[in-house]
XYZ file of N, CA and C in Angstrom:
471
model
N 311.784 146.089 211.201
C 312.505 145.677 210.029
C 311.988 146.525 208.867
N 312.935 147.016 208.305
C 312.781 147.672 206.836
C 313.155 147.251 205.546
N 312.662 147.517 204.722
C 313.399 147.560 202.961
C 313.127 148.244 202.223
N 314.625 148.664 201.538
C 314.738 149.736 200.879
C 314.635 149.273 199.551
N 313.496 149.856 198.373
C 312.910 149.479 197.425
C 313.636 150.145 196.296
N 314.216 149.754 195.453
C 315.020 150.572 194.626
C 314.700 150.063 193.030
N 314.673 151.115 192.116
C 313.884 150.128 191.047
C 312.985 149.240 190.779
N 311.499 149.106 191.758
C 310.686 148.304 191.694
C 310.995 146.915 192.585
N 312.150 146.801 193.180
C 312.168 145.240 193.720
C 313.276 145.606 195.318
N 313.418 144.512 195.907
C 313.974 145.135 197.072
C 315.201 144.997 197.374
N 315.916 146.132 197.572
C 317.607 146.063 197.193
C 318.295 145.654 198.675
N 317.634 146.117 199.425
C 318.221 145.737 200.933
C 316.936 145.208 202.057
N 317.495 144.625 203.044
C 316.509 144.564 204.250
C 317.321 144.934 205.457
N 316.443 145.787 206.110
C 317.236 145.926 207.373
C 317.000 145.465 208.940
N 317.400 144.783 209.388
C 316.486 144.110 210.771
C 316.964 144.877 211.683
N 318.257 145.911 211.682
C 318.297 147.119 212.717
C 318.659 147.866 212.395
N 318.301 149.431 212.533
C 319.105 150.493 211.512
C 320.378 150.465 211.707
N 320.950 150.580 210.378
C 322.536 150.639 210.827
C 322.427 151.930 209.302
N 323.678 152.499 209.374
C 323.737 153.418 208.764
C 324.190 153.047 207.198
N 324.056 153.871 206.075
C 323.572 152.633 205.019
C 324.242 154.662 203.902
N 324.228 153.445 202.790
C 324.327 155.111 201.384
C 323.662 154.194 200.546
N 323.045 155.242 199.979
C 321.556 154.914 199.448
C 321.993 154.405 197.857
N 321.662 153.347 197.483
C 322.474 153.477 196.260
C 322.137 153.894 194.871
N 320.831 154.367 194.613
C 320.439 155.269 193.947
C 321.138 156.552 193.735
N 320.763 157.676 194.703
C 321.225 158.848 195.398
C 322.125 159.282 195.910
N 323.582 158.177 196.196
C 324.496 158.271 197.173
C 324.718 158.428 198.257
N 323.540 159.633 198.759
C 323.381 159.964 199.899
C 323.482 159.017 201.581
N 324.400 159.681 202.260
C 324.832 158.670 203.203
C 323.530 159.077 204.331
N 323.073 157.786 205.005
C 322.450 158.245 205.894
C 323.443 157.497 207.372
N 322.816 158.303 208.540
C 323.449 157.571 209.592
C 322.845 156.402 210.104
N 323.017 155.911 211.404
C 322.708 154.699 211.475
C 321.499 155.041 212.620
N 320.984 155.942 213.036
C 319.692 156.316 213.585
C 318.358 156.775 212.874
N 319.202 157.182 211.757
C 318.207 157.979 210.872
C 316.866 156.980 210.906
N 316.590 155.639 210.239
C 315.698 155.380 210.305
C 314.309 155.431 211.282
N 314.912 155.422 212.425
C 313.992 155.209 213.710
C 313.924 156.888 213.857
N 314.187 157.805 213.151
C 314.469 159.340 213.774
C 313.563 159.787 212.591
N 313.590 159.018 211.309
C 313.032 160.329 210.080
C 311.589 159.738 210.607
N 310.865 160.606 209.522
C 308.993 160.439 210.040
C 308.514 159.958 208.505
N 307.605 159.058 208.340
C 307.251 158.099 207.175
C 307.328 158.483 206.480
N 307.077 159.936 205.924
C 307.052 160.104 204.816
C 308.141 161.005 204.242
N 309.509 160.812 205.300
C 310.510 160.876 204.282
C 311.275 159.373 204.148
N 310.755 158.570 205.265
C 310.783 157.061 204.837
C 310.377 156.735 203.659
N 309.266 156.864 203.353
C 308.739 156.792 201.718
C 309.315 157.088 200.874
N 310.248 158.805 201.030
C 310.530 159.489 199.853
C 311.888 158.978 199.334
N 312.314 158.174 200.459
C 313.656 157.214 199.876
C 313.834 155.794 199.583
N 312.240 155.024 199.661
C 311.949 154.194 198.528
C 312.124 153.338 200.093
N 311.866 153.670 201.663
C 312.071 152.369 202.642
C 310.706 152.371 203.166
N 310.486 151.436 203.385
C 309.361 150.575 203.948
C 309.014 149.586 205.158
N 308.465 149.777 205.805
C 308.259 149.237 206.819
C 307.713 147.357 206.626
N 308.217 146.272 207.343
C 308.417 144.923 206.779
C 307.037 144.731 207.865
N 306.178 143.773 207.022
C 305.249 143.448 208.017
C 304.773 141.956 207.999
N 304.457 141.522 208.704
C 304.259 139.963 209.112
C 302.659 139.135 208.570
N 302.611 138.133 207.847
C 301.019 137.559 207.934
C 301.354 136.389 208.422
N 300.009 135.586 208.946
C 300.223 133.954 209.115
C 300.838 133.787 210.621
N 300.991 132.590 210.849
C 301.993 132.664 212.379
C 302.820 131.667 212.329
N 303.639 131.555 213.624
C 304.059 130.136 214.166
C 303.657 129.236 215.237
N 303.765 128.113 215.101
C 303.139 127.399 216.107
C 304.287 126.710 217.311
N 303.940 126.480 218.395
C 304.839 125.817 219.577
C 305.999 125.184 218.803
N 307.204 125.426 219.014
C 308.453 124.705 217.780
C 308.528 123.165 218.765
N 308.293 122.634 219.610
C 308.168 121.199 220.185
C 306.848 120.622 219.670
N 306.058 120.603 218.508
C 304.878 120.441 217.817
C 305.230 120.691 216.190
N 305.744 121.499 216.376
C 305.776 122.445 214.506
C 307.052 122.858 214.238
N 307.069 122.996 212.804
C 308.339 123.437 211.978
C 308.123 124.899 211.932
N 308.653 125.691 211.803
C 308.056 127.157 212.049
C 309.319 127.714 210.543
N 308.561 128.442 209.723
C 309.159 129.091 208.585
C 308.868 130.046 207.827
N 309.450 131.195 207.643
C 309.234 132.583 206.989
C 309.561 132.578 205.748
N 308.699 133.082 204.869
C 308.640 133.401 203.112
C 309.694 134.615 203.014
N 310.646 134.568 202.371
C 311.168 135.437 201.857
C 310.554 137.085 201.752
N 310.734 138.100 201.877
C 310.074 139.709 201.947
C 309.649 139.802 200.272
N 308.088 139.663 200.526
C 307.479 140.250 199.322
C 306.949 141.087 198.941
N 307.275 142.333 197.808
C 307.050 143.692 197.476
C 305.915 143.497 196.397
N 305.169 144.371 197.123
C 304.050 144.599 196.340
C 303.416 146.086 195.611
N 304.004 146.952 194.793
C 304.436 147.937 194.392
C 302.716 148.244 194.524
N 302.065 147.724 194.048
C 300.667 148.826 194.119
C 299.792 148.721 195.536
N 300.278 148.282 196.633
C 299.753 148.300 198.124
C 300.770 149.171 198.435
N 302.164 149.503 198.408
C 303.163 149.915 198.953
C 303.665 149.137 199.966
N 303.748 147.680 200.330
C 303.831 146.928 201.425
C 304.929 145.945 200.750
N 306.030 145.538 201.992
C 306.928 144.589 202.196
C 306.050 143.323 203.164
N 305.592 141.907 202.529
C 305.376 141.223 203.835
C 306.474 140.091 203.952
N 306.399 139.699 204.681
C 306.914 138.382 205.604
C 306.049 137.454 205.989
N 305.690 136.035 205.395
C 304.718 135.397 205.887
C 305.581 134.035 206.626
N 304.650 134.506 208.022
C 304.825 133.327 208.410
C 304.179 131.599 208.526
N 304.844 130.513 208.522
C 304.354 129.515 208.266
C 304.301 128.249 209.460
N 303.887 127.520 209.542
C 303.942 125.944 210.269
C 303.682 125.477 209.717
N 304.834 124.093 210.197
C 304.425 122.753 209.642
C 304.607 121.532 210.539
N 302.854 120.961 211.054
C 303.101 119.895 212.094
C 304.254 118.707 211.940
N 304.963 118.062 212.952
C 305.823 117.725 213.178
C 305.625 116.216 213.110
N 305.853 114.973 212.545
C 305.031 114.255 212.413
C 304.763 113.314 213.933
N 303.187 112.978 213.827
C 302.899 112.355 215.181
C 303.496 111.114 215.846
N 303.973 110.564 214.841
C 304.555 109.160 215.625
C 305.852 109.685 216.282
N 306.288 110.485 215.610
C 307.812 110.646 216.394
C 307.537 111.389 217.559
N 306.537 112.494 217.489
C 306.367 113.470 218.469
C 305.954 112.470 220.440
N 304.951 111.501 219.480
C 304.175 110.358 220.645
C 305.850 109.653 221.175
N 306.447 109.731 220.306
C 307.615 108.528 221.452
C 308.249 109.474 221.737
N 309.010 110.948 221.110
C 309.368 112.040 222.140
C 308.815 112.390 223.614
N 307.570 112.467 223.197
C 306.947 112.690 224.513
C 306.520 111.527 225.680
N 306.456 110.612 224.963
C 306.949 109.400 226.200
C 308.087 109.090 226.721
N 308.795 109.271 225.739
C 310.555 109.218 227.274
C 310.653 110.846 227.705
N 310.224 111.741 227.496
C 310.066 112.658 228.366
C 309.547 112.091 229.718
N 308.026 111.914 229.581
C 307.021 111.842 230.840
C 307.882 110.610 231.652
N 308.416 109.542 230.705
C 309.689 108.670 231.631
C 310.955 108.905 232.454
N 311.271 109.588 231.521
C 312.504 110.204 232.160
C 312.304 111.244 233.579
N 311.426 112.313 232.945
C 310.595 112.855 234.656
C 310.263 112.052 235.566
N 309.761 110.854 235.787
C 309.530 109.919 236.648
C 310.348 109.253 237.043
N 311.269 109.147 236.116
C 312.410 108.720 236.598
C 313.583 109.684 237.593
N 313.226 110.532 237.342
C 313.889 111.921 237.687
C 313.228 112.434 239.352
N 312.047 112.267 239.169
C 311.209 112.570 240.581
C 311.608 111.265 241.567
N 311.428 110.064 240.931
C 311.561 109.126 241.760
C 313.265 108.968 242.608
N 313.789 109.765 241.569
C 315.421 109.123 242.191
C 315.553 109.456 243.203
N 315.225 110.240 244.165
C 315.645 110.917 245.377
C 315.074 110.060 246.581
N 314.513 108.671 246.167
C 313.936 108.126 247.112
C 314.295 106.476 246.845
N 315.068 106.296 245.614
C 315.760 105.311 244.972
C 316.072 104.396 246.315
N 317.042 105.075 246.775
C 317.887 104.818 248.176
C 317.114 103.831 249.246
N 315.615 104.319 249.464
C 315.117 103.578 250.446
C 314.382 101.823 249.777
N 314.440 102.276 248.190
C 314.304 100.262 247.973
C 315.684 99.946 247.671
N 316.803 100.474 247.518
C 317.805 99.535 247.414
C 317.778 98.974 249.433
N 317.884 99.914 250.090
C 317.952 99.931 251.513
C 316.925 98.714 252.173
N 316.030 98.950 251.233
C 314.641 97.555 251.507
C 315.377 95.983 251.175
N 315.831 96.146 249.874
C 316.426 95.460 249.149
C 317.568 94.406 250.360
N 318.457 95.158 250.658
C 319.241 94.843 250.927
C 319.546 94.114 252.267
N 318.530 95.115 253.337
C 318.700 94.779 254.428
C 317.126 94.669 255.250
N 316.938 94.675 254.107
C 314.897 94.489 254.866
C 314.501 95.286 255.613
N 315.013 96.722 255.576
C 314.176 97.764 256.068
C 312.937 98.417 255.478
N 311.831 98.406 256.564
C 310.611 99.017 255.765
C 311.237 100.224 254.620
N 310.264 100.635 253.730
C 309.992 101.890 253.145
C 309.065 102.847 254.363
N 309.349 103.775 254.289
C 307.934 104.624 255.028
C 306.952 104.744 254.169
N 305.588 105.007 254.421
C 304.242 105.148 253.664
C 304.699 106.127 252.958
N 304.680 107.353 253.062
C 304.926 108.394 252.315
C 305.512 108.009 251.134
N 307.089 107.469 251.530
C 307.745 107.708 250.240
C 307.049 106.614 249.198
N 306.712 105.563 249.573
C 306.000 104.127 249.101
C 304.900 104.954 247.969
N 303.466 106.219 249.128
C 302.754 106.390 248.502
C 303.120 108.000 247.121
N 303.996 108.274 247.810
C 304.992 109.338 246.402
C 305.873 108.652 245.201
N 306.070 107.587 245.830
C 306.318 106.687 244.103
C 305.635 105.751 243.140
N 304.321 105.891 244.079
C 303.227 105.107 243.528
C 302.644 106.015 242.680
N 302.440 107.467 243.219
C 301.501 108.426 242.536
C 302.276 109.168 240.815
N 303.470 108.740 241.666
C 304.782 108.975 239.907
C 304.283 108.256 239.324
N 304.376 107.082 239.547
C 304.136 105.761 238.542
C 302.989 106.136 238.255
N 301.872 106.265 238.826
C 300.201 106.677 237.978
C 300.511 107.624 237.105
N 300.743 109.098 237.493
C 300.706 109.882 236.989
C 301.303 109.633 235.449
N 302.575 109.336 235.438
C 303.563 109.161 234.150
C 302.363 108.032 233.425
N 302.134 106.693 233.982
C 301.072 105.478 232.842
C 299.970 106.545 232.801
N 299.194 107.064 233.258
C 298.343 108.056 233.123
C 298.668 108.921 231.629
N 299.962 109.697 231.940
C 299.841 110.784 230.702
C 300.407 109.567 229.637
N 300.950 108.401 229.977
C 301.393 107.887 228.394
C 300.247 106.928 227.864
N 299.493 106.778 228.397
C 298.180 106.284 227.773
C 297.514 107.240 226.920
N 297.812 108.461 227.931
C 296.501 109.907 226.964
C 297.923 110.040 225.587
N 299.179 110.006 225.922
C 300.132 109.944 224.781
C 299.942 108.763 223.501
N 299.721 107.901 224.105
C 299.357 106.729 222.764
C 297.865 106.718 222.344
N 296.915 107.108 223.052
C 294.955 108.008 222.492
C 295.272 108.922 221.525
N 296.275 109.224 221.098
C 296.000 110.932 220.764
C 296.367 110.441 219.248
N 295.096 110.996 218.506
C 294.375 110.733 217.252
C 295.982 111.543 216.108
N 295.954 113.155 216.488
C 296.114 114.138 215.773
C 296.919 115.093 216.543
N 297.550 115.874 216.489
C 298.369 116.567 216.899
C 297.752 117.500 218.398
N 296.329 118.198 218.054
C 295.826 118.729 219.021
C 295.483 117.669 219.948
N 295.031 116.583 219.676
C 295.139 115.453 221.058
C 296.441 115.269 221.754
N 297.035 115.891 221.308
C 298.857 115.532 222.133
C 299.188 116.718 223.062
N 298.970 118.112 222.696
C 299.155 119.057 223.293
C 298.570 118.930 224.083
């Protein structure tokens, strides 16, 4: 990403070269030129290379948001800062419990069949499937216990 600095402040941004007339100078450039000229005739037409501070965090946790391109005439630098903002925990804790539910619910269905089948006509379950829907059920009260412990955001991840 580039911007072209014109009069002290930044007249364009470019996130892919496309071919552009300079509006100072008139001068048309094509739409490769950027990625083709060498920096320092990048420079000599007032464009700049856009550069990034700060980060983002997992967007299922965080709000993730970029500062507007800020010119800083005596560094010669365009930045872009990036930002997060945690997501708040109570909502995130009951998101993530009908997740870990819904998966259990989701693993278990394929074996649904043999308790209605119990149900109905008093046929055993086999061990297996008995002990594969037992270990769902742990597993899922398992992670939603460590889901309702969790102090602060890094206790949730």
């Amino acid at each position: 990403m580039w911007a072209l600095i014109v009069d002290g402040s930044i007249n364009r941004i470019f996130k892919t070269p496309v071919a552009f007339k300079h509006p100072t100078t008139g001068m048309q450039y094509p739409r490769n030129w950027i990625t083709l000229a060498t920096d320092s005739e990048r420079t000599a037409i007032g464009l700049i290379e856009v550069t990034y501070s700060g980060s983002h965090g997992d967007q299922d946790y965080y709000t993730n948001s970029e500062s507007n391109p800020v010119y800083d005439a005596s560094a010669g630098t365009v930045v872009i800062t990036k930002s997060k903002t945690a997501r708040d925990l109570t909502t995130l804790k009951a998101s993530k419990t009908k997740e870990i539910e819904d998966n259990a619910n989701s693993s278990m269905s394929s074996t649904d069949w043999y308790v209605t089948r119990k149900s109905e006509i008093s046929t055993a379950i086999p061990s297996n499937v008995t002990a594969y829907r037992t270990a769902c059920r742990l597993v899922c009260n398992s992670t939603k216990t460590a889901i309702g412990n969790a102090s602060d955001l890094a206790g949730l991840t």
